[in-house]
Amino acid sequence: KMTQTVLKIEGMACGMCESHVNDAIRNNFSVKKVKSSHKKGETVIKSEQPLDAEKLKKVIADTGYTLVSIE
């Protein structure tokens, strides 16, 4: 069964920002799929295991964006 994680992220302004976030997630977590939307200010992640919330916060912060919430 897949786990879906929705991140609300502030600071993504364009497609390049989406790529930065997607790459950061892929490089730090084992995920099946990542899709970011700067218009919605969110990133949807599909993975087999639930993701570590603290690590997510750090990875997003390191890219220069702000993780507002995790659903």
PDB file of C-alpha atoms in Angstrom:
ATOM      1  CA  LYS A   1       0.000   0.000   0.000  1.00  0.00           C
ATOM      2  CA  MET A   2       1.316   3.429  -0.945  1.00  0.00           C
ATOM      3  CA  THR A   3       1.615   6.306   1.470  1.00  0.00           C
ATOM      4  CA  GLN A   4       0.752   9.766   0.154  1.00  0.00           C
ATOM      5  CA  THR A   5       2.344  12.768   1.832  1.00  0.00           C
ATOM      6  CA  VAL A   6       1.267  16.308   0.969  1.00  0.00           C
ATOM      7  CA  LEU A   7       3.680  19.091   1.863  1.00  0.00           C
ATOM      8  CA  LYS A   8       2.596  22.720   1.952  1.00  0.00           C
ATOM      9  CA  ILE A   9       5.653  24.736   0.946  1.00  0.00           C
ATOM     10  CA  GLU A  10       6.183  28.488   0.840  1.00  0.00           C
ATOM     11  CA  GLY A  11       8.697  30.067  -1.490  1.00  0.00           C
ATOM     12  CA  MET A  12       8.285  28.102  -4.726  1.00  0.00           C
ATOM     13  CA  ALA A  13       7.866  30.688  -7.477  1.00  0.00           C
ATOM     14  CA  CYS A  14       8.356  28.760 -10.715  1.00  0.00           C
ATOM     15  CA  GLY A  15       8.962  25.447 -12.412  1.00  0.00           C
ATOM     16  CA  MET A  16      12.634  25.609 -11.490  1.00  0.00           C
ATOM     17  CA  CYS A  17      11.659  25.827  -7.814  1.00  0.00           C
ATOM     18  CA  GLU A  18       9.481  22.741  -8.240  1.00  0.00           C
ATOM     19  CA  SER A  19      12.459  20.869  -9.709  1.00  0.00           C
ATOM     20  CA  HIS A  20      14.696  21.886  -6.800  1.00  0.00           C
ATOM     21  CA  VAL A  21      12.173  20.550  -4.301  1.00  0.00           C
ATOM     22  CA  ASN A  22      11.549  17.357  -6.300  1.00  0.00           C
ATOM     23  CA  ASP A  23      15.272  16.656  -6.626  1.00  0.00           C
ATOM     24  CA  ALA A  24      15.870  17.293  -2.929  1.00  0.00           C
ATOM     25  CA  ILE A  25      13.107  14.849  -1.986  1.00  0.00           C
ATOM     26  CA  ARG A  26      14.327  12.200  -4.442  1.00  0.00           C
ATOM     27  CA  ASN A  27      17.922  12.543  -3.251  1.00  0.00           C
ATOM     28  CA  ASN A  28      17.029  12.157   0.424  1.00  0.00           C
ATOM     29  CA  PHE A  29      14.115   9.738   0.488  1.00  0.00           C
ATOM     30  CA  SER A  30      13.097   6.535  -1.209  1.00  0.00           C
ATOM     31  CA  VAL A  31       9.988   7.666  -3.111  1.00  0.00           C
ATOM     32  CA  LYS A  32       7.969   6.357  -6.034  1.00  0.00           C
ATOM     33  CA  LYS A  33       6.681   9.709  -7.233  1.00  0.00           C
ATOM     34  CA  VAL A  34       7.063  13.410  -6.458  1.00  0.00           C
ATOM     35  CA  LYS A  35       5.004  16.199  -7.959  1.00  0.00           C
ATOM     36  CA  SER A  36       5.273  19.847  -6.961  1.00  0.00           C
ATOM     37  CA  SER A  37       3.045  22.775  -7.869  1.00  0.00           C
ATOM     38  CA  HIS A  38       4.273  26.316  -7.194  1.00  0.00           C
ATOM     39  CA  LYS A  39       0.768  27.603  -7.969  1.00  0.00           C
ATOM     40  CA  LYS A  40      -0.748  25.503  -5.186  1.00  0.00           C
ATOM     41  CA  GLY A  41       2.355  25.788  -3.026  1.00  0.00           C
ATOM     42  CA  GLU A  42       2.392  22.074  -2.462  1.00  0.00           C
ATOM     43  CA  THR A  43       4.347  18.911  -3.127  1.00  0.00           C
ATOM     44  CA  VAL A  44       2.679  15.514  -3.296  1.00  0.00           C
ATOM     45  CA  ILE A  45       4.869  12.502  -2.567  1.00  0.00           C
ATOM     46  CA  LYS A  46       4.024   8.859  -3.033  1.00  0.00           C
ATOM     47  CA  SER A  47       6.182   6.368  -1.152  1.00  0.00           C
ATOM     48  CA  GLU A  48       6.011   2.851   0.232  1.00  0.00           C
ATOM     49  CA  GLN A  49       7.033   3.954   3.721  1.00  0.00           C
ATOM     50  CA  PRO A  50       5.845   7.002   5.680  1.00  0.00           C
ATOM     51  CA  LEU A  51       8.444   9.774   5.515  1.00  0.00           C
ATOM     52  CA  ASP A  52      10.238  11.200   8.542  1.00  0.00           C
ATOM     53  CA  ALA A  53       8.670  14.616   9.226  1.00  0.00           C
ATOM     54  CA  GLU A  54      11.765  16.098  10.891  1.00  0.00           C
ATOM     55  CA  LYS A  55      13.979  15.016   8.009  1.00  0.00           C
ATOM     56  CA  LEU A  56      11.471  16.447   5.511  1.00  0.00           C
ATOM     57  CA  LYS A  57      11.595  19.813   7.312  1.00  0.00           C
ATOM     58  CA  LYS A  58      15.375  19.849   7.186  1.00  0.00           C
ATOM     59  CA  VAL A  59      15.604  18.792   3.521  1.00  0.00           C
ATOM     60  CA  ILE A  60      13.110  21.489   2.447  1.00  0.00           C
ATOM     61  CA  ALA A  61      14.796  24.136   4.620  1.00  0.00           C
ATOM     62  CA  ASP A  62      18.159  23.239   3.072  1.00  0.00           C
ATOM     63  CA  THR A  63      16.721  23.987  -0.386  1.00  0.00           C
ATOM     64  CA  GLY A  64      15.761  27.479   0.831  1.00  0.00           C
ATOM     65  CA  TYR A  65      11.990  26.963   1.016  1.00  0.00           C
ATOM     66  CA  THR A  66       9.700  26.823   4.020  1.00  0.00           C
ATOM     67  CA  LEU A  67       7.757  23.686   4.897  1.00  0.00           C
ATOM     68  CA  VAL A  68       4.470  24.955   6.329  1.00  0.00           C
ATOM     69  CA  SER A  69       2.684  21.679   6.971  1.00  0.00           C
ATOM     70  CA  ILE A  70       2.674  17.953   6.295  1.00  0.00           C
ATOM     71  CA  GLU A  71      -0.546  16.067   5.653  1.00  0.00           C
TER      72      GLU A  71
END
